[in-house]
Amino acid sequence: MNAKQTAQHSRIAVVTGAGSGIGRSVAVELLRAGWSVALAGRRTQTLEGTAALAPEGTGGASIAVRTDVSRPEDVAALFAATVDRFGRVDLLFNNAGTFGPGGVPVEELPYDAWRHVVDTNLNGAFLCAQAAYRQMKEQDPQGGRIINNGSISAHTPRPHSVAYTATKHALTGLTKSLSLDGRPYGIAVGQIDIGNAATDMTARMETGALQANGEVAPEPVMDVADVARTVRHMAELPLAANVQFATVLATAMPYVGRG
């Protein structure tokens, strides 16, 4: 079976940050639904752990590709491995990200920490989107979908989150620009902004998170599986339809009343 025939029988996704949290949950949801998935992340062992969570014999195939999204050569190798294995790319879930050092006032934030967050959250997202865009533009059939993982912080910041918040606001601009530029080639680009999904990154929310008024208060969280199902819905729309922006959050979290 050649690459084009393979593409007609299976949808192919690249999921970055697939070794844990939201990336892991989305990757497993796609695999269960029959997608073939390239699992990208910094640690091969955790990627293999994600693959092991998908039921055998009922879902799609997967490959684990160790990737630092801030390194152009790693991103190029990720997409080359995906196309070599599966023949094309139908979806990029641009998920890899880091919050950086938590609770650090802006005047004390080391420049190296700022650069690490920008390199991962923004530069990494651009590099992966660029690689996906190049592949989707040239493949036959042409087109595909990119879903960027934004954040509630793409709308409203938390205290002491300048690097994370700045990159998530920038990601919204990246989403809009990619969406416009992708139109002639059947490339649909959207963004999901997520608030308080239950992952290791948000574990502290349930015990207490700093609020805008200086208080520390617990916040509700939601099941990360609900996020994964939303991403799958966005991914499985026909390319003629697009969820440009979706916000999925724990119903009672204080987002609407921040500040």
PDB file of C-alpha atoms in Angstrom:
ATOM      1  CA  MET A   1       0.000   0.000   0.000  1.00  0.00           C
ATOM      2  CA  ASN A   2       1.460   3.343  -1.035  1.00  0.00           C
ATOM      3  CA  ALA A   3       1.305   6.550   1.003  1.00  0.00           C
ATOM      4  CA  LYS A   4      -1.799   7.848  -0.775  1.00  0.00           C
ATOM      5  CA  GLN A   5      -3.668   4.582  -0.256  1.00  0.00           C
ATOM      6  CA  THR A   6      -2.641   4.575   3.411  1.00  0.00           C
ATOM      7  CA  ALA A   7      -3.981   8.109   3.832  1.00  0.00           C
ATOM      8  CA  GLN A   8      -7.385   6.985   2.500  1.00  0.00           C
ATOM      9  CA  HIS A   9      -7.674   4.353   5.229  1.00  0.00           C
ATOM     10  CA  SER A  10      -6.350   6.207   8.267  1.00  0.00           C
ATOM     11  CA  ARG A  11      -6.156   9.737   9.599  1.00  0.00           C
ATOM     12  CA  ILE A  12      -2.683  10.790  10.687  1.00  0.00           C
ATOM     13  CA  ALA A  13      -1.978  13.083  13.636  1.00  0.00           C
ATOM     14  CA  VAL A  14       1.094  14.594  15.245  1.00  0.00           C
ATOM     15  CA  VAL A  15       0.671  15.370  18.948  1.00  0.00           C
ATOM     16  CA  THR A  16       3.408  17.311  20.720  1.00  0.00           C
ATOM     17  CA  GLY A  17       3.848  17.102  24.459  1.00  0.00           C
ATOM     18  CA  ALA A  18       2.281  13.654  24.185  1.00  0.00           C
ATOM     19  CA  GLY A  19       4.061  12.137  27.174  1.00  0.00           C
ATOM     20  CA  SER A  20       1.800  13.561  29.871  1.00  0.00           C
ATOM     21  CA  GLY A  21      -1.203  15.690  30.730  1.00  0.00           C
ATOM     22  CA  ILE A  22      -3.413  17.066  27.989  1.00  0.00           C
ATOM     23  CA  GLY A  23      -1.155  15.792  25.204  1.00  0.00           C
ATOM     24  CA  ARG A  24      -1.299  12.244  26.537  1.00  0.00           C
ATOM     25  CA  SER A  25      -5.077  12.358  26.960  1.00  0.00           C
ATOM     26  CA  VAL A  26      -5.635  13.720  23.436  1.00  0.00           C
ATOM     27  CA  ALA A  27      -3.245  11.207  21.881  1.00  0.00           C
ATOM     28  CA  VAL A  28      -4.986   8.279  23.570  1.00  0.00           C
ATOM     29  CA  GLU A  29      -8.422   9.619  22.555  1.00  0.00           C
ATOM     30  CA  LEU A  30      -7.305   9.841  18.924  1.00  0.00           C
ATOM     31  CA  LEU A  31      -5.724   6.384  18.983  1.00  0.00           C
ATOM     32  CA  ARG A  32      -8.912   4.879  20.404  1.00  0.00           C
ATOM     33  CA  ALA A  33     -10.851   6.543  17.593  1.00  0.00           C
ATOM     34  CA  GLY A  34      -8.652   4.925  14.951  1.00  0.00           C
ATOM     35  CA  TRP A  35      -6.226   7.724  14.224  1.00  0.00           C
ATOM     36  CA  SER A  36      -2.558   6.897  13.691  1.00  0.00           C
ATOM     37  CA  VAL A  37      -0.499   9.187  15.888  1.00  0.00           C
ATOM     38  CA  ALA A  38       3.095  10.392  16.004  1.00  0.00           C
ATOM     39  CA  LEU A  39       3.793  10.963  19.691  1.00  0.00           C
ATOM     40  CA  ALA A  40       6.316  13.755  20.221  1.00  0.00           C
ATOM     41  CA  GLY A  41       8.001  14.742  23.466  1.00  0.00           C
ATOM     42  CA  ARG A  42      11.300  15.087  25.278  1.00  0.00           C
ATOM     43  CA  ARG A  43      11.281  11.642  26.940  1.00  0.00           C
ATOM     44  CA  THR A  44      10.854   8.455  24.915  1.00  0.00           C
ATOM     45  CA  GLN A  45       9.834   6.453  27.978  1.00  0.00           C
ATOM     46  CA  THR A  46       6.809   8.627  28.717  1.00  0.00           C
ATOM     47  CA  LEU A  47       5.788   8.569  25.042  1.00  0.00           C
ATOM     48  CA  GLU A  48       5.884   4.777  25.108  1.00  0.00           C
ATOM     49  CA  GLY A  49       3.745   4.952  28.247  1.00  0.00           C
ATOM     50  CA  THR A  50       1.167   6.969  26.319  1.00  0.00           C
ATOM     51  CA  ALA A  51       1.123   4.425  23.490  1.00  0.00           C
ATOM     52  CA  ALA A  52       0.576   1.627  26.014  1.00  0.00           C
ATOM     53  CA  LEU A  53      -2.635   3.278  27.233  1.00  0.00           C
ATOM     54  CA  ALA A  54      -4.380   2.775  23.889  1.00  0.00           C
ATOM     55  CA  PRO A  55      -6.311  -0.522  23.645  1.00  0.00           C
ATOM     56  CA  GLU A  56      -4.577  -3.071  21.446  1.00  0.00           C
ATOM     57  CA  GLY A  57      -6.231  -4.124  18.230  1.00  0.00           C
ATOM     58  CA  THR A  58      -8.990  -1.511  18.297  1.00  0.00           C
ATOM     59  CA  GLY A  59      -7.237   1.756  17.549  1.00  0.00           C
ATOM     60  CA  GLY A  60      -4.665   3.314  15.293  1.00  0.00           C
ATOM     61  CA  ALA A  61      -0.927   2.814  15.135  1.00  0.00           C
ATOM     62  CA  SER A  62       1.619   5.054  16.839  1.00  0.00           C
ATOM     63  CA  ILE A  63       5.277   5.977  16.749  1.00  0.00           C
ATOM     64  CA  ALA A  64       7.244   7.707  19.502  1.00  0.00           C
ATOM     65  CA  VAL A  65       9.619  10.431  18.330  1.00  0.00           C
ATOM     66  CA  ARG A  66      11.842  12.140  20.881  1.00  0.00           C
ATOM     67  CA  THR A  67      11.467  15.842  20.106  1.00  0.00           C
ATOM     68  CA  ASP A  68      12.484  19.159  21.595  1.00  0.00           C
ATOM     69  CA  VAL A  69      10.090  21.491  19.774  1.00  0.00           C
ATOM     70  CA  SER A  70      12.392  24.467  20.307  1.00  0.00           C
ATOM     71  CA  ARG A  71      15.024  22.835  18.065  1.00  0.00           C
ATOM     72  CA  PRO A  72      14.343  23.197  14.318  1.00  0.00           C
ATOM     73  CA  GLU A  73      16.263  20.008  13.513  1.00  0.00           C
ATOM     74  CA  ASP A  74      14.152  17.999  15.976  1.00  0.00           C
ATOM     75  CA  VAL A  75      10.926  19.314  14.463  1.00  0.00           C
ATOM     76  CA  ALA A  76      12.105  18.523  10.938  1.00  0.00           C
ATOM     77  CA  ALA A  77      13.002  14.990  12.037  1.00  0.00           C
ATOM     78  CA  LEU A  78       9.583  14.556  13.700  1.00  0.00           C
ATOM     79  CA  PHE A  79       7.652  15.353  10.547  1.00  0.00           C
ATOM     80  CA  ALA A  80      10.029  13.362   8.349  1.00  0.00           C
ATOM     81  CA  ALA A  81       9.518  10.314  10.590  1.00  0.00           C
ATOM     82  CA  THR A  82       5.744  10.795  10.530  1.00  0.00           C
ATOM     83  CA  VAL A  83       5.549  11.010   6.753  1.00  0.00           C
ATOM     84  CA  ASP A  84       7.980   8.128   6.333  1.00  0.00           C
ATOM     85  CA  ARG A  85       5.837   5.920   8.585  1.00  0.00           C
ATOM     86  CA  PHE A  86       2.319   7.052   7.694  1.00  0.00           C
ATOM     87  CA  GLY A  87       2.561   8.872   4.364  1.00  0.00           C
ATOM     88  CA  ARG A  88       0.998  12.222   5.288  1.00  0.00           C
ATOM     89  CA  VAL A  89      -0.142  14.535   8.123  1.00  0.00           C
ATOM     90  CA  ASP A  90      -3.838  15.306   8.624  1.00  0.00           C
ATOM     91  CA  LEU A  91      -3.648  16.916  12.053  1.00  0.00           C
ATOM     92  CA  LEU A  92      -1.153  18.704  14.259  1.00  0.00           C
ATOM     93  CA  PHE A  93      -2.164  19.181  17.886  1.00  0.00           C
ATOM     94  CA  ASN A  94       0.333  21.866  18.849  1.00  0.00           C
ATOM     95  CA  ASN A  95       0.352  21.180  22.567  1.00  0.00           C
ATOM     96  CA  ALA A  96       3.911  21.204  23.956  1.00  0.00           C
ATOM     97  CA  GLY A  97       4.369  23.948  26.522  1.00  0.00           C
ATOM     98  CA  THR A  98       5.741  24.969  29.881  1.00  0.00           C
ATOM     99  CA  PHE A  99       4.601  27.404  32.557  1.00  0.00           C
ATOM    100  CA  GLY A 100       8.132  28.220  33.648  1.00  0.00           C
ATOM    101  CA  PRO A 101       9.072  29.084  37.222  1.00  0.00           C
ATOM    102  CA  GLY A 102       5.855  29.655  39.148  1.00  0.00           C
ATOM    103  CA  GLY A 103       5.242  32.514  41.539  1.00  0.00           C
ATOM    104  CA  VAL A 104       8.185  34.637  40.401  1.00  0.00           C
ATOM    105  CA  PRO A 105       7.519  38.406  40.196  1.00  0.00           C
ATOM    106  CA  VAL A 106       8.363  39.970  36.849  1.00  0.00           C
ATOM    107  CA  GLU A 107      11.271  41.960  38.258  1.00  0.00           C
ATOM    108  CA  GLU A 108      12.885  38.747  39.522  1.00  0.00           C
ATOM    109  CA  LEU A 109      12.298  36.525  36.493  1.00  0.00           C
ATOM    110  CA  PRO A 110      15.648  35.367  35.051  1.00  0.00           C
ATOM    111  CA  TYR A 111      16.082  36.031  31.356  1.00  0.00           C
ATOM    112  CA  ASP A 112      17.007  32.378  30.777  1.00  0.00           C
ATOM    113  CA  ALA A 113      13.645  31.349  32.251  1.00  0.00           C
ATOM    114  CA  TRP A 114      11.827  33.825  30.000  1.00  0.00           C
ATOM    115  CA  ARG A 115      13.670  32.509  26.947  1.00  0.00           C
ATOM    116  CA  HIS A 116      12.897  28.881  27.831  1.00  0.00           C
ATOM    117  CA  VAL A 117       9.161  29.589  28.007  1.00  0.00           C
ATOM    118  CA  VAL A 118       9.197  31.604  24.764  1.00  0.00           C
ATOM    119  CA  ASP A 119      11.301  29.001  22.955  1.00  0.00           C
ATOM    120  CA  THR A 120       8.939  26.195  23.965  1.00  0.00           C
ATOM    121  CA  ASN A 121       5.496  27.786  23.895  1.00  0.00           C
ATOM    122  CA  LEU A 122       5.840  30.187  20.975  1.00  0.00           C
ATOM    123  CA  ASN A 123       8.889  29.318  18.884  1.00  0.00           C
ATOM    124  CA  GLY A 124       8.149  25.600  19.240  1.00  0.00           C
ATOM    125  CA  ALA A 125       4.538  26.101  18.209  1.00  0.00           C
ATOM    126  CA  PHE A 126       5.644  28.100  15.171  1.00  0.00           C
ATOM    127  CA  LEU A 127       8.222  25.532  14.091  1.00  0.00           C
ATOM    128  CA  CYS A 128       5.736  22.672  14.323  1.00  0.00           C
ATOM    129  CA  ALA A 129       3.021  24.648  12.554  1.00  0.00           C
ATOM    130  CA  GLN A 130       5.454  25.619   9.794  1.00  0.00           C
ATOM    131  CA  ALA A 131       6.504  22.006   9.275  1.00  0.00           C
ATOM    132  CA  ALA A 132       2.873  20.830   9.258  1.00  0.00           C
ATOM    133  CA  TYR A 133       1.885  23.635   6.882  1.00  0.00           C
ATOM    134  CA  ARG A 134       4.650  22.695   4.414  1.00  0.00           C
ATOM    135  CA  GLN A 135       3.594  19.040   4.445  1.00  0.00           C
ATOM    136  CA  MET A 136      -0.143  19.737   4.212  1.00  0.00           C
ATOM    137  CA  LYS A 137       0.343  22.153   1.320  1.00  0.00           C
ATOM    138  CA  GLU A 138       2.321  19.658  -0.754  1.00  0.00           C
ATOM    139  CA  GLN A 139       0.585  16.342   0.033  1.00  0.00           C
ATOM    140  CA  ASP A 140      -2.127  14.709  -2.063  1.00  0.00           C
ATOM    141  CA  PRO A 141      -4.947  15.137  -1.138  1.00  0.00           C
ATOM    142  CA  GLN A 142      -3.927  18.608  -0.085  1.00  0.00           C
ATOM    143  CA  GLY A 143      -4.790  20.131   3.281  1.00  0.00           C
ATOM    144  CA  GLY A 144      -5.110  19.274   6.933  1.00  0.00           C
ATOM    145  CA  ARG A 145      -5.813  20.814  10.328  1.00  0.00           C
ATOM    146  CA  ILE A 146      -3.725  22.488  13.029  1.00  0.00           C
ATOM    147  CA  ILE A 147      -5.108  22.901  16.544  1.00  0.00           C
ATOM    148  CA  ASN A 148      -3.057  25.107  18.843  1.00  0.00           C
ATOM    149  CA  ASN A 149      -3.330  24.638  22.598  1.00  0.00           C
ATOM    150  CA  GLY A 150      -3.821  28.121  23.972  1.00  0.00           C
ATOM    151  CA  SER A 151      -4.954  28.703  27.538  1.00  0.00           C
ATOM    152  CA  ILE A 152      -7.294  30.760  29.638  1.00  0.00           C
ATOM    153  CA  SER A 153      -4.128  32.839  29.985  1.00  0.00           C
ATOM    154  CA  ALA A 154      -4.526  33.730  26.317  1.00  0.00           C
ATOM    155  CA  HIS A 155      -7.382  35.920  27.594  1.00  0.00           C
ATOM    156  CA  THR A 156      -6.643  36.775  31.236  1.00  0.00           C
ATOM    157  CA  PRO A 157      -3.404  36.314  33.205  1.00  0.00           C
ATOM    158  CA  ARG A 158      -2.736  34.842  36.583  1.00  0.00           C
ATOM    159  CA  PRO A 159      -0.441  36.730  38.964  1.00  0.00           C
ATOM    160  CA  HIS A 160       3.284  36.224  38.322  1.00  0.00           C
ATOM    161  CA  SER A 161       2.834  34.550  34.919  1.00  0.00           C
ATOM    162  CA  VAL A 162       4.327  37.106  32.527  1.00  0.00           C
ATOM    163  CA  ALA A 163       6.239  34.678  30.289  1.00  0.00           C
ATOM    164  CA  TYR A 164       3.464  32.087  30.027  1.00  0.00           C
ATOM    165  CA  THR A 165       0.760  34.703  29.495  1.00  0.00           C
ATOM    166  CA  ALA A 166       2.752  36.602  26.867  1.00  0.00           C
ATOM    167  CA  THR A 167       3.366  33.438  24.852  1.00  0.00           C
ATOM    168  CA  LYS A 168      -0.267  32.365  25.032  1.00  0.00           C
ATOM    169  CA  HIS A 169      -1.438  35.776  23.823  1.00  0.00           C
ATOM    170  CA  ALA A 170       1.088  35.482  20.989  1.00  0.00           C
ATOM    171  CA  LEU A 171      -0.223  32.021  20.179  1.00  0.00           C
ATOM    172  CA  THR A 172      -3.642  33.539  19.477  1.00  0.00           C
ATOM    173  CA  GLY A 173      -2.041  35.789  16.866  1.00  0.00           C
ATOM    174  CA  LEU A 174      -0.224  32.797  15.397  1.00  0.00           C
ATOM    175  CA  THR A 175      -3.525  30.922  15.151  1.00  0.00           C
ATOM    176  CA  LYS A 176      -5.278  33.767  13.350  1.00  0.00           C
ATOM    177  CA  SER A 177      -2.440  34.325  10.893  1.00  0.00           C
ATOM    178  CA  LEU A 178      -2.036  30.624  10.098  1.00  0.00           C
ATOM    179  CA  SER A 179      -5.776  30.269   9.649  1.00  0.00           C
ATOM    180  CA  LEU A 180      -5.836  33.075   7.102  1.00  0.00           C
ATOM    181  CA  ASP A 181      -2.756  31.913   5.210  1.00  0.00           C
ATOM    182  CA  GLY A 182      -3.962  28.303   5.116  1.00  0.00           C
ATOM    183  CA  ARG A 183      -7.244  28.998   3.345  1.00  0.00           C
ATOM    184  CA  PRO A 184      -5.993  28.567  -0.238  1.00  0.00           C
ATOM    185  CA  TYR A 185      -4.550  25.144   0.595  1.00  0.00           C
ATOM    186  CA  GLY A 186      -7.356  23.581   2.624  1.00  0.00           C
ATOM    187  CA  ILE A 187      -5.446  24.032   5.906  1.00  0.00           C
ATOM    188  CA  ALA A 188      -7.835  24.754   8.771  1.00  0.00           C
ATOM    189  CA  VAL A 189      -6.334  26.241  11.933  1.00  0.00           C
ATOM    190  CA  GLY A 190      -8.060  26.648  15.288  1.00  0.00           C
ATOM    191  CA  GLN A 191      -7.240  27.045  18.960  1.00  0.00           C
ATOM    192  CA  ILE A 192      -8.502  25.494  22.165  1.00  0.00           C
ATOM    193  CA  ASP A 193      -8.154  27.557  25.337  1.00  0.00           C
ATOM    194  CA  ILE A 194      -8.225  25.301  28.381  1.00  0.00           C
ATOM    195  CA  GLY A 195      -8.815  26.172  32.011  1.00  0.00           C
ATOM    196  CA  ASN A 196      -8.061  23.940  35.018  1.00  0.00           C
ATOM    197  CA  ALA A 197      -7.982  20.493  33.418  1.00  0.00           C
ATOM    198  CA  ALA A 198      -6.838  17.962  36.012  1.00  0.00           C
ATOM    199  CA  THR A 199      -3.194  17.204  35.182  1.00  0.00           C
ATOM    200  CA  ASP A 200       0.106  17.223  37.073  1.00  0.00           C
ATOM    201  CA  MET A 201       0.580  20.835  35.957  1.00  0.00           C
ATOM    202  CA  THR A 202      -2.665  21.921  37.664  1.00  0.00           C
ATOM    203  CA  ALA A 203      -2.507  19.737  40.775  1.00  0.00           C
ATOM    204  CA  ARG A 204      -1.828  22.778  42.958  1.00  0.00           C
ATOM    205  CA  MET A 205      -5.149  24.361  41.908  1.00  0.00           C
ATOM    206  CA  GLU A 206      -7.159  22.104  44.184  1.00  0.00           C
ATOM    207  CA  THR A 207      -5.045  22.938  47.236  1.00  0.00           C
ATOM    208  CA  GLY A 208      -4.656  26.647  46.600  1.00  0.00           C
ATOM    209  CA  ALA A 209      -3.769  29.071  43.815  1.00  0.00           C
ATOM    210  CA  LEU A 210      -2.792  32.728  44.093  1.00  0.00           C
ATOM    211  CA  GLN A 211      -5.658  35.022  43.140  1.00  0.00           C
ATOM    212  CA  ALA A 212      -5.551  38.564  41.757  1.00  0.00           C
ATOM    213  CA  ASN A 213      -6.509  40.023  45.160  1.00  0.00           C
ATOM    214  CA  GLY A 214      -3.502  38.364  46.806  1.00  0.00           C
ATOM    215  CA  GLU A 215      -5.452  35.580  48.469  1.00  0.00           C
ATOM    216  CA  VAL A 216      -4.651  31.893  47.993  1.00  0.00           C
ATOM    217  CA  ALA A 217      -7.759  29.847  47.266  1.00  0.00           C
ATOM    218  CA  PRO A 218      -8.526  26.354  45.955  1.00  0.00           C
ATOM    219  CA  GLU A 219     -10.015  26.155  42.467  1.00  0.00           C
ATOM    220  CA  PRO A 220     -12.166  23.468  40.861  1.00  0.00           C
ATOM    221  CA  VAL A 221     -10.774  21.319  38.051  1.00  0.00           C
ATOM    222  CA  MET A 222     -12.338  19.251  35.284  1.00  0.00           C
ATOM    223  CA  ASP A 223     -11.544  15.830  33.868  1.00  0.00           C
ATOM    224  CA  VAL A 224      -8.842  16.080  31.214  1.00  0.00           C
ATOM    225  CA  ALA A 225     -10.793  13.510  29.178  1.00  0.00           C
ATOM    226  CA  ASP A 226     -13.410  16.195  28.522  1.00  0.00           C
ATOM    227  CA  VAL A 227     -10.699  18.301  26.887  1.00  0.00           C
ATOM    228  CA  ALA A 228      -9.566  15.351  24.779  1.00  0.00           C
ATOM    229  CA  ARG A 229     -13.076  14.771  23.480  1.00  0.00           C
ATOM    230  CA  THR A 230     -13.333  18.439  22.520  1.00  0.00           C
ATOM    231  CA  VAL A 231     -10.069  18.299  20.590  1.00  0.00           C
ATOM    232  CA  ARG A 232     -11.243  15.146  18.823  1.00  0.00           C
ATOM    233  CA  HIS A 233     -14.479  16.895  17.821  1.00  0.00           C
ATOM    234  CA  MET A 234     -12.496  19.794  16.369  1.00  0.00           C
ATOM    235  CA  ALA A 235     -10.134  17.390  14.614  1.00  0.00           C
ATOM    236  CA  GLU A 236     -12.837  15.312  12.977  1.00  0.00           C
ATOM    237  CA  LEU A 237     -14.770  18.144  11.370  1.00  0.00           C
ATOM    238  CA  PRO A 238     -14.578  18.270   7.570  1.00  0.00           C
ATOM    239  CA  LEU A 239     -11.987  20.767   6.410  1.00  0.00           C
ATOM    240  CA  ALA A 240     -14.778  22.989   5.104  1.00  0.00           C
ATOM    241  CA  ALA A 241     -15.714  23.651   8.755  1.00  0.00           C
ATOM    242  CA  ASN A 242     -13.508  25.007  11.524  1.00  0.00           C
ATOM    243  CA  VAL A 243     -13.768  25.742  15.223  1.00  0.00           C
ATOM    244  CA  GLN A 244     -11.684  28.893  15.213  1.00  0.00           C
ATOM    245  CA  PHE A 245     -11.582  29.256  19.000  1.00  0.00           C
ATOM    246  CA  ALA A 246     -12.990  27.047  21.728  1.00  0.00           C
ATOM    247  CA  THR A 247     -12.817  27.672  25.476  1.00  0.00           C
ATOM    248  CA  VAL A 248     -13.197  24.636  27.734  1.00  0.00           C
ATOM    249  CA  LEU A 249     -12.920  25.147  31.468  1.00  0.00           C
ATOM    250  CA  ALA A 250     -13.983  23.889  34.842  1.00  0.00           C
ATOM    251  CA  THR A 251     -17.471  25.347  35.206  1.00  0.00           C
ATOM    252  CA  ALA A 252     -16.909  26.998  38.589  1.00  0.00           C
ATOM    253  CA  MET A 253     -13.336  28.220  38.167  1.00  0.00           C
ATOM    254  CA  PRO A 254     -12.931  31.966  38.811  1.00  0.00           C
ATOM    255  CA  TYR A 255     -11.888  32.837  35.247  1.00  0.00           C
ATOM    256  CA  VAL A 256     -14.837  35.104  34.416  1.00  0.00           C
ATOM    257  CA  GLY A 257     -14.319  37.021  37.645  1.00  0.00           C
ATOM    258  CA  ARG A 258     -10.528  37.316  37.561  1.00  0.00           C
ATOM    259  CA  GLY A 259      -9.196  40.678  38.626  1.00  0.00           C
TER     260      GLY A 259
END
